[in-house]
XYZ file of C-alpha atoms in Angstrom:
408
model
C 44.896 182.954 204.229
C 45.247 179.110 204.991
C 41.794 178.924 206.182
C 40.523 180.491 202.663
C 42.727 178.279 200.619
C 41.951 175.400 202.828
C 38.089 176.464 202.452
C 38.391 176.767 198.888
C 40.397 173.306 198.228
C 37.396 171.500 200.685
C 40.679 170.702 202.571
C 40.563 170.892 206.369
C 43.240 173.436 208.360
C 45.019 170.495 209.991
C 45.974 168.522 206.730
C 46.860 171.482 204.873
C 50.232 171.724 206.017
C 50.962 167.812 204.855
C 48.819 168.773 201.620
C 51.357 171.178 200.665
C 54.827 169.606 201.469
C 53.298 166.637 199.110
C 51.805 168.674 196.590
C 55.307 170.205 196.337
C 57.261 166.745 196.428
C 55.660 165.753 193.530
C 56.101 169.334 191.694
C 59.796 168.765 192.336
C 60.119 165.074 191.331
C 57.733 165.938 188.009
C 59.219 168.811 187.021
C 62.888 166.806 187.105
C 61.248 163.855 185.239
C 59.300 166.047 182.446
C 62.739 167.790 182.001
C 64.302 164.492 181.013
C 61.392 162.572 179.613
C 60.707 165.093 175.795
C 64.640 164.090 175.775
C 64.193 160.399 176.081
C 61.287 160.407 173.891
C 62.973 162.263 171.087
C 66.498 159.805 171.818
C 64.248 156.633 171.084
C 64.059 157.599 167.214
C 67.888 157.607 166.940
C 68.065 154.526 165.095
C 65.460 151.802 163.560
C 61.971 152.054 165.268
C 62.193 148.037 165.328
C 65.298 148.538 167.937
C 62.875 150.035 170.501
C 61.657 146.603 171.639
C 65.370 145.648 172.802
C 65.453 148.807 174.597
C 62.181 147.916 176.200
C 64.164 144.577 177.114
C 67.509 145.800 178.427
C 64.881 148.591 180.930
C 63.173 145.243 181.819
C 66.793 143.520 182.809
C 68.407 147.158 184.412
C 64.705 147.639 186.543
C 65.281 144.488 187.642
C 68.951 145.171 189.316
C 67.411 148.340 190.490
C 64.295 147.019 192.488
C 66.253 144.082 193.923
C 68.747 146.717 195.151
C 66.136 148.735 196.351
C 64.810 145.870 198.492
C 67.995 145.055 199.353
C 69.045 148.264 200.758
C 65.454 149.286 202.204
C 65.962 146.088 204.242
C 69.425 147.739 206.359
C 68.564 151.142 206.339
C 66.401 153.477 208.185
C 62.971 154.568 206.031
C 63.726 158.258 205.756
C 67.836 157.210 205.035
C 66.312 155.243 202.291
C 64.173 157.650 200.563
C 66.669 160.455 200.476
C 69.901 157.647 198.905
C 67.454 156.910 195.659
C 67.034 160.056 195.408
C 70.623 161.013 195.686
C 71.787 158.540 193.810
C 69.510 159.201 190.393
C 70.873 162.674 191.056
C 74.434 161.920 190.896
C 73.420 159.977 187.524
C 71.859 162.954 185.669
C 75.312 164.749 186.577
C 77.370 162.180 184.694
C 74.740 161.975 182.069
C 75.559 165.746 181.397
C 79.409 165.008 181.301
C 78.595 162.815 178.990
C 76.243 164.608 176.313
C 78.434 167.628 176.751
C 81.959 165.921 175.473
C 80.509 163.211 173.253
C 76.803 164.442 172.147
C 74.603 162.469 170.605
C 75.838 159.003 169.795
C 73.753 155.725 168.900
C 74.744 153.699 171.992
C 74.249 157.285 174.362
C 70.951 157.815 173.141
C 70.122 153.932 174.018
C 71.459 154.123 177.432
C 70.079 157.222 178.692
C 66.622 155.568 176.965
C 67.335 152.687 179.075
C 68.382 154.952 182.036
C 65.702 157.484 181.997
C 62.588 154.659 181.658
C 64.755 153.062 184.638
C 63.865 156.981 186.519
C 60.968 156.647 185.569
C 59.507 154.185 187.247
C 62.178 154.056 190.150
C 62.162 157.307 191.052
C 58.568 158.102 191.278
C 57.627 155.071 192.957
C 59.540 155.430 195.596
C 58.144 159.069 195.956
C 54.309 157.274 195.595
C 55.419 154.906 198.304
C 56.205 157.503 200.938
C 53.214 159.030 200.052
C 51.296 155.874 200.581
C 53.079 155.027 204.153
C 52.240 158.292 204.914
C 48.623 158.910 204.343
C 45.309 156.594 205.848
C 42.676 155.072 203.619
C 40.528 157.698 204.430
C 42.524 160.918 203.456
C 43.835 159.402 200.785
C 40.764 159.972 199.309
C 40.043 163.194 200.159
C 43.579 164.647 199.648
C 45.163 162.588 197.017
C 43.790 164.326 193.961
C 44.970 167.477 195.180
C 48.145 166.007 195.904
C 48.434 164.594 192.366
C 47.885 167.709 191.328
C 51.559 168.706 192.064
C 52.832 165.895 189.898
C 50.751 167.554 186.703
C 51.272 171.082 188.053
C 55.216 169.713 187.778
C 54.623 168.361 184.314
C 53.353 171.558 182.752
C 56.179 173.932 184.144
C 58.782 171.068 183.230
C 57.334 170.538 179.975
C 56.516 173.904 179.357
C 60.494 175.040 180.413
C 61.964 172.282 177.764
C 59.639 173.581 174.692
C 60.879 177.267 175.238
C 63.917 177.005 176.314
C 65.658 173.350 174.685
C 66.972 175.681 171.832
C 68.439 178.184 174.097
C 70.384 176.242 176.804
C 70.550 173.060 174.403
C 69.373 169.932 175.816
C 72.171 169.359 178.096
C 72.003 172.138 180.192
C 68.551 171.148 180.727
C 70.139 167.721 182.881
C 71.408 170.363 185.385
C 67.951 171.810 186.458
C 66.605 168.386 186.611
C 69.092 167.557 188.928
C 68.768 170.202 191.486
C 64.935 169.696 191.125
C 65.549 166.043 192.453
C 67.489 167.486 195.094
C 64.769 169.569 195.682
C 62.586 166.243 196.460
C 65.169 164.657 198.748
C 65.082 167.477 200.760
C 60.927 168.002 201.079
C 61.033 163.716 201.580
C 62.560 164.588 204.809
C 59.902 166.742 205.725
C 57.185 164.505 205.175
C 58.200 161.702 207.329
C 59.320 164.091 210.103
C 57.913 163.185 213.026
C 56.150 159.862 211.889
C 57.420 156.701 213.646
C 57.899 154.937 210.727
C 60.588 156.918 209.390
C 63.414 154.959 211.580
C 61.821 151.430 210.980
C 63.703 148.709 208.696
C 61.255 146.254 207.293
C 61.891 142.776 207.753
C 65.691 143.037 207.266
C 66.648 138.796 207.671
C 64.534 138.624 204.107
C 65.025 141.648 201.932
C 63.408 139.497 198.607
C 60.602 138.091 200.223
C 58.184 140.645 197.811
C 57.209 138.164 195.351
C 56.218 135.022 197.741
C 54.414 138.267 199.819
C 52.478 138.673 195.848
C 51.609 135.436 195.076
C 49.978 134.485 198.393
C 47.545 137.568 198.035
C 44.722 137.498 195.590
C 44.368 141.499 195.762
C 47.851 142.072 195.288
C 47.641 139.561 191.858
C 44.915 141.708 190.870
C 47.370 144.767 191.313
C 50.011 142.898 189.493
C 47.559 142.198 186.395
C 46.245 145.933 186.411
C 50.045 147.143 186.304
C 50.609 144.128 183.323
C 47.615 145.359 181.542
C 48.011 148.790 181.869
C 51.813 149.030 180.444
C 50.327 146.889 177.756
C 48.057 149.711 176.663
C 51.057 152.238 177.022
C 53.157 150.456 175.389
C 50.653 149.936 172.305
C 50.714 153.366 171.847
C 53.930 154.393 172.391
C 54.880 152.639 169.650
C 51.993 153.809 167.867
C 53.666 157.109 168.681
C 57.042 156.612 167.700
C 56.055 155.525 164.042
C 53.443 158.507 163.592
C 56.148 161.292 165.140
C 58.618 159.755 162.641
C 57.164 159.994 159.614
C 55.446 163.634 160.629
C 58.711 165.441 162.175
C 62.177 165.207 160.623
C 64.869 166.616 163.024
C 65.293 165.813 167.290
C 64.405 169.491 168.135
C 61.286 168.786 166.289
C 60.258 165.988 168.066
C 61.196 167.222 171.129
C 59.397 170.266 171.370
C 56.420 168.317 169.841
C 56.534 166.123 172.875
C 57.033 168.395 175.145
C 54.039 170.375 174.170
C 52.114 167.159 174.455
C 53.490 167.022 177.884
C 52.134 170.883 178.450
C 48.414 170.207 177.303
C 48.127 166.908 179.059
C 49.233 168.045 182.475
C 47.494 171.112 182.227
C 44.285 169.473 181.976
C 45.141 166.872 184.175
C 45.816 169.520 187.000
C 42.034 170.674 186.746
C 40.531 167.469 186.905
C 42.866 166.333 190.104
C 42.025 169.562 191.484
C 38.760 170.229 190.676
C 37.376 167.057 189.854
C 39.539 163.950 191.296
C 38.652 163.898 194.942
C 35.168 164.324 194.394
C 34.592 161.525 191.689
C 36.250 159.099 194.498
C 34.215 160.422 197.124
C 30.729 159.713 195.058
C 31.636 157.334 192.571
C 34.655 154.835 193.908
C 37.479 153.663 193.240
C 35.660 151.891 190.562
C 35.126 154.518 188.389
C 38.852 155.614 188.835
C 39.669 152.309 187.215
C 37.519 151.367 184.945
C 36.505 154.267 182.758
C 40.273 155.455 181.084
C 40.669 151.602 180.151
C 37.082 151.485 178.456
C 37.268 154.993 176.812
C 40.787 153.751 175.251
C 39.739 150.624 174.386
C 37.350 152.643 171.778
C 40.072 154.358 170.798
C 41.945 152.041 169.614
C 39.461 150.771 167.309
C 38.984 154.913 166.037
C 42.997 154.981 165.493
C 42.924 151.563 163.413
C 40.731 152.969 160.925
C 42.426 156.089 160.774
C 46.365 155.590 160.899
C 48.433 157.093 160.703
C 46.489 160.660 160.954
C 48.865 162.630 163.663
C 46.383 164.416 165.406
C 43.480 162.090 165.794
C 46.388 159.803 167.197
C 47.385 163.020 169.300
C 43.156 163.270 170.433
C 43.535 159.633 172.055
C 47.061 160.112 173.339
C 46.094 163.105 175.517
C 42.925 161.196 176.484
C 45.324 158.513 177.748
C 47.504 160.137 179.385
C 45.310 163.079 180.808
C 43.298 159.583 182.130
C 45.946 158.137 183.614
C 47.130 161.187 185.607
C 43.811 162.397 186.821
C 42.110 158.941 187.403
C 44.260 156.129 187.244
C 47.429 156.763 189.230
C 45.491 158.266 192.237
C 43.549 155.046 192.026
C 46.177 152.750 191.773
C 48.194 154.727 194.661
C 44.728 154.720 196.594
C 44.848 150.256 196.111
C 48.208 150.385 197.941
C 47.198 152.417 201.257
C 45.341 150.266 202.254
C 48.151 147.678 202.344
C 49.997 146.525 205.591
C 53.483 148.561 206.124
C 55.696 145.270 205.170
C 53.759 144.375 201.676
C 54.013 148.212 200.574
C 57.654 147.942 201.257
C 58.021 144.725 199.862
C 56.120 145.033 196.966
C 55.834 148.296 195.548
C 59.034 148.979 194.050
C 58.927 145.450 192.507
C 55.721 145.979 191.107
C 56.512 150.164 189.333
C 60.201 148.645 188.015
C 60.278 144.980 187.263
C 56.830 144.030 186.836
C 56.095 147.657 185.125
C 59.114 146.886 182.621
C 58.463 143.466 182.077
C 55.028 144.591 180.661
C 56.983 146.855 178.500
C 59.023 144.291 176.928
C 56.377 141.569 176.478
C 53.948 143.869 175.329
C 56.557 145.982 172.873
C 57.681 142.199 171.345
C 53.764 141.258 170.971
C 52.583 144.547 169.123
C 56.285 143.818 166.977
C 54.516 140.319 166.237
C 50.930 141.733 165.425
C 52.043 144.825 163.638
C 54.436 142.529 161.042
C 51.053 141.111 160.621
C 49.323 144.487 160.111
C 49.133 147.795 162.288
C 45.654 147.098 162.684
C 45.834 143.916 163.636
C 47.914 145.339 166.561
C 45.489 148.239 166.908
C 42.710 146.083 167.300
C 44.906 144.171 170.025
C 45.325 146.738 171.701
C 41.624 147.293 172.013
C 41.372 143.654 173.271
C 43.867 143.934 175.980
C 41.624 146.902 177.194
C 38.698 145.558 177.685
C 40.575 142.876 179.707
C 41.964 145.750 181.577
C 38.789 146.955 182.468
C 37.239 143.865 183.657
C 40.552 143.766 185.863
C 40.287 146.892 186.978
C 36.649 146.108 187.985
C 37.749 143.115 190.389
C 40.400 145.188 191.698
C 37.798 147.575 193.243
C 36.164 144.917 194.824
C 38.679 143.755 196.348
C 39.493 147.319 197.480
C 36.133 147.694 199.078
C 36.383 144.495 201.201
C 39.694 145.740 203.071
């Protein structure tokens, strides 16, 4: 039975066993973040729209605690003790964040710091899952496995995102923390698994200079590329999340609305991102490159910016190029961007990689949420059409970046 899945997949025998404990360490940590994520989404319209840029600034100051925590602590304990106390401890939060919602419910200043919180997850949380992946897997399988392996993460998506639309109304959005939390358990326990029996699971990286990530980025013109491409591509997000948030106001009046609607976003974006990573992922990088992995989501959006300008605020042509973006970004450029940092020395992965999916990630988010504030008090086409700007920077990046890729 292996053999004919592992004949079917294009997978060979002996890398199907470390195919599936990753494909189902990313089901687990995407099913737990898809749980919480319709909920965040839906918690960032309690309140003025214009308040979301100071929540994109207090995730910007709390992901900057986190990653210099992270660095601190990855620097005095073992690898494999490391992965499973992030994981623990985001656990141990979702449990006080149902406390919480269950005696208090929805308040103003709850809804901003589980916003806060959850964009904190985010980008924590599923880093450090990419990062084990990355220490654990060579340039060369990478590329052959990793859209497969991505797969989990949109298979994870869909049954998360599918779970919240049916069920929100029946268990009510709290209960909903609890099986997110046990899913993240989940992930702790199938991190173990991967790094068992690899010797770098009991190595401490340079632990005399836990900070030393950010002198590591600036000495390396590749990892400046990466830093831009991150910059540039939270830019874009964060463009249209805002986007979003207006459009989902004015079309849905109530939280279960808006929840359910994102959550069945969620369902046909992952869903169509699982056949492409599947199906479609591996082979692309096998024929066409990294390049192409890079570059096309950032030039296809860039168009579609220019479409949404001239029709806002129509929902579902602004739905068309959301699901575009997003089904991009799963299927193309996160096993990309994952496939840049394997080929990275053990001490700048460590060192770097957290810094650059928290602070450098959220610092995009709040300098890019204050300058499409700026341009859309101008006009939302004028931030529209900045948007389509920043992307064909982004692509031109993203262009360099595989270059650089090839060369290592």
């Amino acid at each position: 039975m292996i053999k004919l899945i592992s004949k079917i997949l294009s997978v060979p025998a002996n890398d199907f066993k470390i195919l599936i404990i990753s494909f189902a360490f990313l089901f687990s940590i995407f099913c737990s973040y898809s749980i919480l994520k319709p909920l965040r989404d839906a918690l960032a319209t309690v309140g003025a729209l214009h308040d979301i840029k100071w929540l994109f600034m207090a995730t910007f100051i709390f992901s900057l605690v986190a990653v210099f925590a992270g660095m601190y602590l990855s620097a005095r304990v073992k690898r494999g003790h490391y992965i499973v106390i992030i994981f623990l401890f985001f656990t141990l939060n979702i449990f006080l964040f149902y406390i919480f919602f269950i005696n208090y419910g929805e308040t103003l200043w709850g809804a901003r710091v589980f916003f806060v919180w959850a964009s904190v997850f985010n980008l924590f949380v599923i880093s450090t899952g990419f990062l084990l992946l990355a220490d654990r897997f060579d340039k060369e399988t990478s590329k052959r496995l990793f859209g497969i392996v991505f797969a989990g993460a949109s298979l994870g998506s869909i049954i998360g995102a599918l779970f919240t639309s049916l069920l929100s109304k029946v268990l009510g959005l709290e209960n909903l923390l609890l099986v997110s939390a046990l899913l993240l358990l989940m992930s702790a326990f199938l991190s173990t698994l991967i790094l068992k029996g690899a010797k770098s699971k009991d190595l401490v990286i340079n632990p005399k200079n836990p900070f030393n990530g950010i002198s590591l980025i600036l000495k390396s013109k590749y990892l400046l590329l990466i830093a831009a491409f991150i910059l540039l591509t939270t830019a874009a997000n964060t463009f249209l999340y805002l986007e979003q948030a207006r459009v989902v106001k004015l079309a849905f009046a109530s939280r279960e609305e808006r929840v359910s609607v994102f959550a069945n976003i969620d369902f046909i974006v992952q869903t169509l991102s699982l056949l492409i990573q599947i199906f479609f992922t591996g082979k692309v990088a096998k024929r066409l490159g990294i390049s192409f992995l890079l570059v096309i989501v950032p030039l296809i959006l860039a168009f579609g910016f220019i479409v949404i300008a001239f029709t806002h605020p129509i929902f579902y042509i602004f739905v068309v190029f959301m699901v575009i973006r997003r089904v991009g970004e799963y299927a193309f450029i996160k096993p990309g961007r994952e496939m840049a940092f394997v080929v990275l020395s053990e001490e700048e992965k460590y060192r770097t990689k957290s810094f650059f999916d928290t602070a450098l990630y959220r610092f995009g988010d709040m300098g890019s949420s204050w300058l499409e504030s700026l341009l859309s008090h101008i006009g939302v086409k004028v931030a529209l059409f900045g948007g389509a700007f920043l992307c064909f920077v982004w692509a031109y990046n993203a262009f360099m970046l595989s270059r650089f890729y090839k060369r290592k």
